[in-house]
Tab-separated table of C-alpha atoms and ligand atoms in Angstrom:
chain	number	residue	atom	x	y	z
A	1	UNK	CA	8.750	-13.797	10.092
A	2	UNK	CA	7.388	-11.216	7.665
A	3	UNK	CA	6.864	-12.932	4.326
A	4	UNK	CA	4.621	-10.683	2.236
A	5	UNK	CA	2.451	-7.624	2.170
A	6	UNK	CA	-0.902	-8.575	3.595
A	7	UNK	CA	-2.843	-5.563	2.318
A	8	UNK	CA	-2.943	-1.851	1.737
A	9	UNK	CA	-5.687	0.010	3.608
A	10	UNK	CA	-7.606	2.702	1.733
A	11	UNK	CA	-9.996	5.089	3.494
A	12	UNK	CA	-13.222	5.688	1.546
A	13	UNK	CA	-16.464	7.587	2.146
A	14	UNK	CA	-18.722	4.787	0.933
A	15	UNK	CA	-17.518	1.200	0.676
A	16	UNK	CA	-20.494	0.191	-1.486
A	17	UNK	CA	-19.626	2.844	-4.044
A	18	UNK	CA	-15.947	1.784	-3.928
A	19	UNK	CA	-16.959	-1.857	-4.495
A	20	UNK	CA	-18.454	-0.665	-7.765
A	21	UNK	CA	-14.856	-0.137	-8.831
A	22	UNK	CA	-12.720	-2.683	-6.979
A	23	UNK	CA	-15.156	-5.612	-7.245
A	24	UNK	CA	-17.198	-4.816	-10.331
A	25	UNK	CA	-14.646	-3.104	-12.571
A	26	UNK	CA	-11.358	-4.637	-11.396
A	27	UNK	CA	-13.018	-7.991	-10.796
A	28	UNK	CA	-11.530	-8.619	-7.325
A	29	UNK	CA	-13.268	-11.041	-4.957
A	30	UNK	CA	-14.456	-9.857	-1.543
A	31	UNK	CA	-13.011	-12.078	1.197
A	32	UNK	CA	-14.297	-10.167	4.233
A	33	UNK	CA	-16.882	-7.448	4.812
A	34	UNK	CA	-17.835	-6.470	8.339
A	35	UNK	CA	-18.229	-3.621	10.763
A	36	UNK	CA	-15.623	-3.503	13.538
A	37	UNK	CA	-17.664	-1.624	16.152
A	38	UNK	CA	-14.863	-0.681	18.553
A	39	UNK	CA	-12.852	0.860	15.708
A	40	UNK	CA	-15.862	2.559	14.140
A	41	UNK	CA	-15.182	1.232	10.656
A	42	UNK	CA	-16.696	-1.006	8.059
A	43	UNK	CA	-13.830	-2.971	6.567
A	44	UNK	CA	-13.890	-4.806	3.265
A	45	UNK	CA	-11.038	-7.009	2.084
A	46	UNK	CA	-10.619	-7.817	-1.606
A	47	UNK	CA	-8.137	-10.403	-2.780
A	48	UNK	CA	-5.504	-9.606	-5.381
A	49	UNK	CA	-3.170	-12.605	-5.661
A	50	UNK	CA	-1.095	-12.986	-2.474
A	51	UNK	CA	-2.163	-9.477	-1.379
A	52	UNK	CA	-5.403	-7.729	-0.535
A	53	UNK	CA	-6.913	-4.275	-0.721
A	54	UNK	CA	-8.701	-3.198	2.470
A	55	UNK	CA	-11.414	-0.570	2.155
A	56	UNK	CA	-12.100	1.344	5.374
A	57	UNK	CA	-15.308	3.301	5.703
A	58	UNK	CA	-15.768	5.195	8.970
A	59	UNK	CA	-19.082	4.434	10.661
A	60	UNK	CA	-18.649	7.155	13.317
A	61	UNK	CA	-17.096	10.620	13.286
A	62	UNK	CA	-15.007	10.327	16.453
A	63	UNK	CA	-12.276	7.964	15.247
A	64	UNK	CA	-8.773	8.435	13.857
A	65	UNK	CA	-9.850	6.945	10.540
A	66	UNK	CA	-12.757	9.413	10.268
A	67	UNK	CA	-10.445	12.360	11.045
A	68	UNK	CA	-7.917	11.053	8.500
A	69	UNK	CA	-10.643	10.913	5.818
A	70	UNK	CA	-11.804	14.400	6.787
A	71	UNK	CA	-8.327	15.925	6.476
A	72	UNK	CA	-6.766	13.922	3.642
A	73	UNK	CA	-9.729	12.679	1.636
A	74	UNK	CA	-9.956	9.209	0.111
A	75	UNK	CA	-6.407	7.876	-0.012
A	76	UNK	CA	-4.047	5.144	1.133
A	77	UNK	CA	-4.122	4.895	4.924
A	78	UNK	CA	-1.638	2.136	5.819
A	79	UNK	CA	0.469	-0.760	4.582
A	80	UNK	CA	0.045	-4.098	6.358
A	81	UNK	CA	2.700	-6.816	6.496
A	82	UNK	CA	1.887	-10.461	7.075
A	83	UNK	CA	3.705	-12.192	9.921
A	84	UNK	CA	3.406	-15.623	11.511
A	85	UNK	CA	4.143	-14.121	14.957
A	86	UNK	CA	2.686	-10.709	15.743
A	87	UNK	CA	3.627	-10.979	19.438
A	88	UNK	CA	7.223	-11.627	18.440
A	89	UNK	CA	7.226	-8.667	16.050
A	90	UNK	CA	5.989	-6.359	18.824
A	91	UNK	CA	8.674	-7.609	21.215
A	92	UNK	CA	11.330	-7.058	18.546
A	93	UNK	CA	10.042	-3.536	17.787
A	94	UNK	CA	9.909	-2.540	21.482
A	95	UNK	CA	13.453	-3.804	21.924
A	96	UNK	CA	14.519	-1.651	18.956
A	97	UNK	CA	12.875	1.447	20.477
A	98	UNK	CA	10.254	1.740	17.729
A	99	UNK	CA	7.232	3.817	18.748
A	100	UNK	CA	4.053	1.733	18.607
A	101	UNK	CA	0.357	2.537	18.508
A	102	UNK	CA	-0.556	-0.906	19.865
A	103	UNK	CA	1.531	-2.277	22.715
A	104	UNK	CA	-0.369	-5.551	22.459
A	105	UNK	CA	-1.981	-7.232	19.442
A	106	UNK	CA	-5.721	-6.832	19.017
A	107	UNK	CA	-8.378	-8.299	16.764
A	108	UNK	CA	-8.724	-6.666	13.376
A	109	UNK	CA	-10.132	-7.485	10.012
A	110	UNK	CA	-6.993	-9.338	8.940
A	111	UNK	CA	-6.510	-11.352	12.156
A	112	UNK	CA	-4.359	-10.413	15.159
A	113	UNK	CA	-3.003	-7.006	14.294
A	114	UNK	CA	-0.872	-4.166	15.658
A	115	UNK	CA	0.086	-0.736	14.320
A	116	UNK	CA	3.449	1.035	14.402
A	117	UNK	CA	3.363	4.822	14.796
A	118	UNK	CA	3.997	6.641	11.499
A	119	UNK	CA	6.610	8.774	13.328
A	120	UNK	CA	8.714	5.630	13.469
A	121	UNK	CA	8.454	4.886	9.750
A	122	UNK	CA	8.969	8.120	7.798
A	123	UNK	CA	5.310	9.073	7.767
A	124	UNK	CA	3.999	5.651	6.763
A	125	UNK	CA	1.448	3.949	8.996
A	126	UNK	CA	2.520	0.299	9.190
A	127	UNK	CA	0.363	-2.569	10.389
A	128	UNK	CA	1.408	-6.122	11.158
A	129	UNK	CA	-1.136	-8.901	10.853
A	130	UNK	CA	-1.074	-12.532	11.837
A	131	UNK	CA	-3.900	-14.057	9.861
A	132	UNK	CA	-5.815	-17.057	11.172
A	133	UNK	CA	-4.399	-20.375	9.930
A	134	UNK	CA	-5.621	-21.194	6.429
A	135	UNK	CA	-7.098	-17.742	5.877
A	136	UNK	CA	-5.150	-16.936	2.752
A	137	UNK	CA	-4.727	-19.517	0.035
A	138	UNK	CA	-3.384	-17.676	-3.005
A	139	UNK	CA	0.269	-17.859	-3.967
A	140	UNK	CA	-0.270	-15.830	-7.153
A	141	UNK	CA	1.527	-12.544	-7.618
A	142	UNK	CA	-0.580	-9.618	-6.432
A	143	UNK	CA	0.971	-6.151	-6.350
A	144	UNK	CA	4.088	-5.580	-8.432
A	145	UNK	CA	5.174	-2.652	-6.299
A	146	UNK	CA	4.172	0.069	-3.851
A	147	UNK	CA	6.086	3.298	-3.330
A	148	UNK	CA	6.950	5.504	-0.380
A	149	UNK	CA	8.516	8.964	-0.733
A	150	UNK	CA	11.396	9.651	1.629
A	151	UNK	CA	13.568	12.730	2.148
A	152	UNK	CA	16.661	10.929	3.422
A	153	UNK	CA	17.444	7.758	1.489
A	154	UNK	CA	20.030	6.366	3.906
A	155	UNK	CA	17.911	7.050	6.991
A	156	UNK	CA	14.845	5.491	5.343
A	157	UNK	CA	16.788	2.343	4.427
A	158	UNK	CA	17.908	1.966	8.051
A	159	UNK	CA	14.337	2.502	9.272
A	160	UNK	CA	12.742	-0.022	6.938
A	161	UNK	CA	15.422	-2.573	7.830
A	162	UNK	CA	14.761	-2.016	11.538
A	163	UNK	CA	10.958	-1.859	11.469
A	164	UNK	CA	10.022	-4.363	8.757
A	165	UNK	CA	13.284	-6.170	8.022
A	166	UNK	CA	13.291	-5.179	4.357
A	167	UNK	CA	16.554	-4.525	2.477
A	168	UNK	CA	17.245	-2.530	-0.663
A	169	UNK	CA	18.233	-5.207	-3.173
A	170	UNK	CA	18.188	-3.132	-6.346
A	171	UNK	CA	18.391	0.492	-7.372
A	172	UNK	CA	17.046	2.400	-10.338
A	173	UNK	CA	17.996	5.973	-11.225
A	174	UNK	CA	15.530	6.920	-13.966
A	175	UNK	CA	16.911	9.570	-16.263
A	176	UNK	CA	15.664	13.127	-15.808
A	177	UNK	CA	13.444	12.397	-12.799
A	178	UNK	CA	15.792	13.590	-10.055
A	179	UNK	CA	15.283	10.555	-7.893
A	180	UNK	CA	16.625	7.195	-6.903
A	181	UNK	CA	14.324	4.199	-6.498
A	182	UNK	CA	15.475	1.725	-3.852
A	183	UNK	CA	13.793	-1.636	-4.376
A	184	UNK	CA	12.959	-3.678	-1.271
A	185	UNK	CA	11.372	-7.034	-2.158
A	186	UNK	CA	8.668	-8.396	0.153
A	187	UNK	CA	7.109	-11.605	-1.097
A	188	UNK	CA	6.397	-11.079	-4.791
A	189	UNK	CA	5.933	-7.329	-4.335
A	190	UNK	CA	8.604	-4.637	-4.156
A	191	UNK	CA	8.342	-1.709	-1.760
A	192	UNK	CA	10.078	1.200	-3.446
A	193	UNK	CA	11.823	3.989	-1.554
A	194	UNK	CA	11.591	7.092	-3.743
A	195	UNK	CA	14.277	9.565	-2.680
A	196	UNK	CA	15.122	12.885	-4.351
A	197	UNK	CA	18.643	13.277	-5.700
A	198	UNK	CA	18.442	17.073	-5.912
A	199	UNK	CA	16.633	19.812	-3.995
A	200	UNK	CA	14.927	21.125	-7.143
A	201	UNK	CA	13.357	17.839	-8.234
A	202	UNK	CA	9.599	17.427	-8.359
A	203	UNK	CA	9.808	14.747	-5.697
A	204	UNK	CA	11.798	17.015	-3.346
A	205	UNK	CA	9.180	19.735	-3.747
A	206	UNK	CA	6.351	17.302	-3.074
A	207	UNK	CA	8.056	16.045	0.092
A	208	UNK	CA	8.573	19.668	1.197
A	209	UNK	CA	4.858	20.330	0.770
A	210	UNK	CA	3.307	17.065	1.971
A	211	UNK	CA	5.996	15.423	4.042
A	212	UNK	CA	7.175	11.860	3.677
A	213	UNK	CA	4.370	9.437	2.961
A	214	UNK	CA	3.307	6.376	1.051
A	215	UNK	CA	2.067	6.941	-2.484
A	216	UNK	CA	-1.617	6.151	-2.814
A	217	UNK	CA	-0.844	3.698	-5.600
A	218	UNK	CA	-0.496	0.011	-6.273
A	219	UNK	CA	1.195	-1.273	-9.403
A	220	UNK	CA	-0.083	-4.487	-10.935
A	221	UNK	CA	1.848	-6.431	-13.547
A	222	UNK	CA	-0.236	-7.396	-16.558
A	223	UNK	CA	0.783	-9.695	-19.432
A	224	UNK	CA	-0.887	-7.620	-22.152
A	225	UNK	CA	-1.294	-3.983	-21.178
A	226	UNK	CA	-3.122	-2.992	-24.371
A	227	UNK	CA	-5.771	-5.637	-23.686
A	228	UNK	CA	-6.089	-4.496	-20.046
A	229	UNK	CA	-6.467	-0.867	-21.109
A	230	UNK	CA	-9.167	-1.878	-23.586
A	231	UNK	CA	-10.932	-3.942	-20.898
A	232	UNK	CA	-11.001	-0.955	-18.509
A	233	UNK	CA	-12.080	1.483	-21.223
A	234	UNK	CA	-14.968	-0.807	-22.105
A	235	UNK	CA	-16.091	-0.417	-18.476
A	236	UNK	CA	-16.010	3.365	-18.678
A	237	UNK	CA	-12.586	3.994	-17.104
A	238	UNK	CA	-10.411	6.702	-18.655
A	239	UNK	CA	-6.710	5.926	-18.985
A	240	UNK	CA	-3.896	6.828	-21.348
A	241	UNK	CA	-2.226	4.495	-23.806
A	242	UNK	CA	0.768	2.666	-22.339
A	243	UNK	CA	4.021	4.658	-22.233
A	244	UNK	CA	7.538	3.872	-20.927
A	245	UNK	CA	7.652	4.029	-17.125
A	246	UNK	CA	10.507	4.812	-14.714
A	247	UNK	CA	11.455	1.136	-14.322
A	248	UNK	CA	13.679	-0.346	-17.038
A	249	UNK	CA	11.932	-2.183	-19.910
A	250	UNK	CA	8.502	-1.271	-18.600
A	251	UNK	CA	5.426	0.391	-20.018
A	252	UNK	CA	2.685	1.699	-17.768
A	253	UNK	CA	-0.749	3.239	-17.769
A	254	UNK	CA	-2.445	4.456	-14.615
A	255	UNK	CA	-6.066	4.603	-13.491
A	256	UNK	CA	-6.321	7.913	-11.634
A	257	UNK	CA	-7.007	7.994	-7.872
A	258	UNK	CA	-10.218	9.915	-8.645
A	259	UNK	CA	-11.516	6.838	-10.475
A	260	UNK	CA	-9.935	4.399	-7.998
A	261	UNK	CA	-11.626	5.818	-4.876
A	262	UNK	CA	-8.380	7.358	-3.692
A	263	UNK	CA	-6.059	4.614	-4.927
A	264	UNK	CA	-4.206	4.954	-8.229
A	265	UNK	CA	-3.899	1.638	-10.056
A	266	UNK	CA	-0.780	1.488	-12.195
A	267	UNK	CA	-0.839	-1.234	-14.838
A	268	UNK	CA	2.680	-2.269	-15.744
A	269	UNK	CA	4.005	-4.611	-18.389
A	270	UNK	CA	7.655	-5.661	-18.549
A	271	UNK	CA	9.509	-6.709	-21.659
A	272	UNK	CA	10.886	-10.083	-20.670
B	1	LIG	CO1	-5.364	-2.931	7.699
């Protein structure tokens, strides 16, 4: 069963430099830091509540991760879902005709892992991980939401149901943004499908240019956004004052991907 997002993977040039942000500025604890020789990466996991951020630094030039970094720059690379049965997930996916990168699970940073081909998931590289027993203790909320941009809302809903078993449970149509947000809960996080509602919307144009893909962003709910903004500014991060976001009764402020080593960090506070 898939019960939560395990981590988002972010490709970076220099994991030590990135730790200067994720560990030293954000204050996240490193739970794993090792070189996986056969994959040609140094991987670093940082805990954020029930989720983690995985930094991937290529250690050779002849790998998919290195080519991805070369062509796309520092950005989100994949989304990983936690399962208690990775073998069972693979059997289910094969049965459903989903194209896989790994036919069999292999050892990765997060445990026994397997990747689904992005062709099968609207441009999003999806990983499944079965972590070793007792590896993850936190039940605190981590990410509030992640977002993936999709051209065809109905087709994307069917895909995410088939591949990950997620269902759209809520919908938001923010005024003037030309899009619908389909909200698929996964653990305490929501995976958002962002779909254009008109061909002339900004989102539609972006999908035309870049294709469907996951946003290189994680949103984190904070109890006092003004205090968080002040805390980050005191550490030399530039971010705007909080302003109303697309979700109802929310204010947000975002640390740019340039400062977040490819990953935008959206701080979000809800009026409860
Ligand atoms: Co991963």
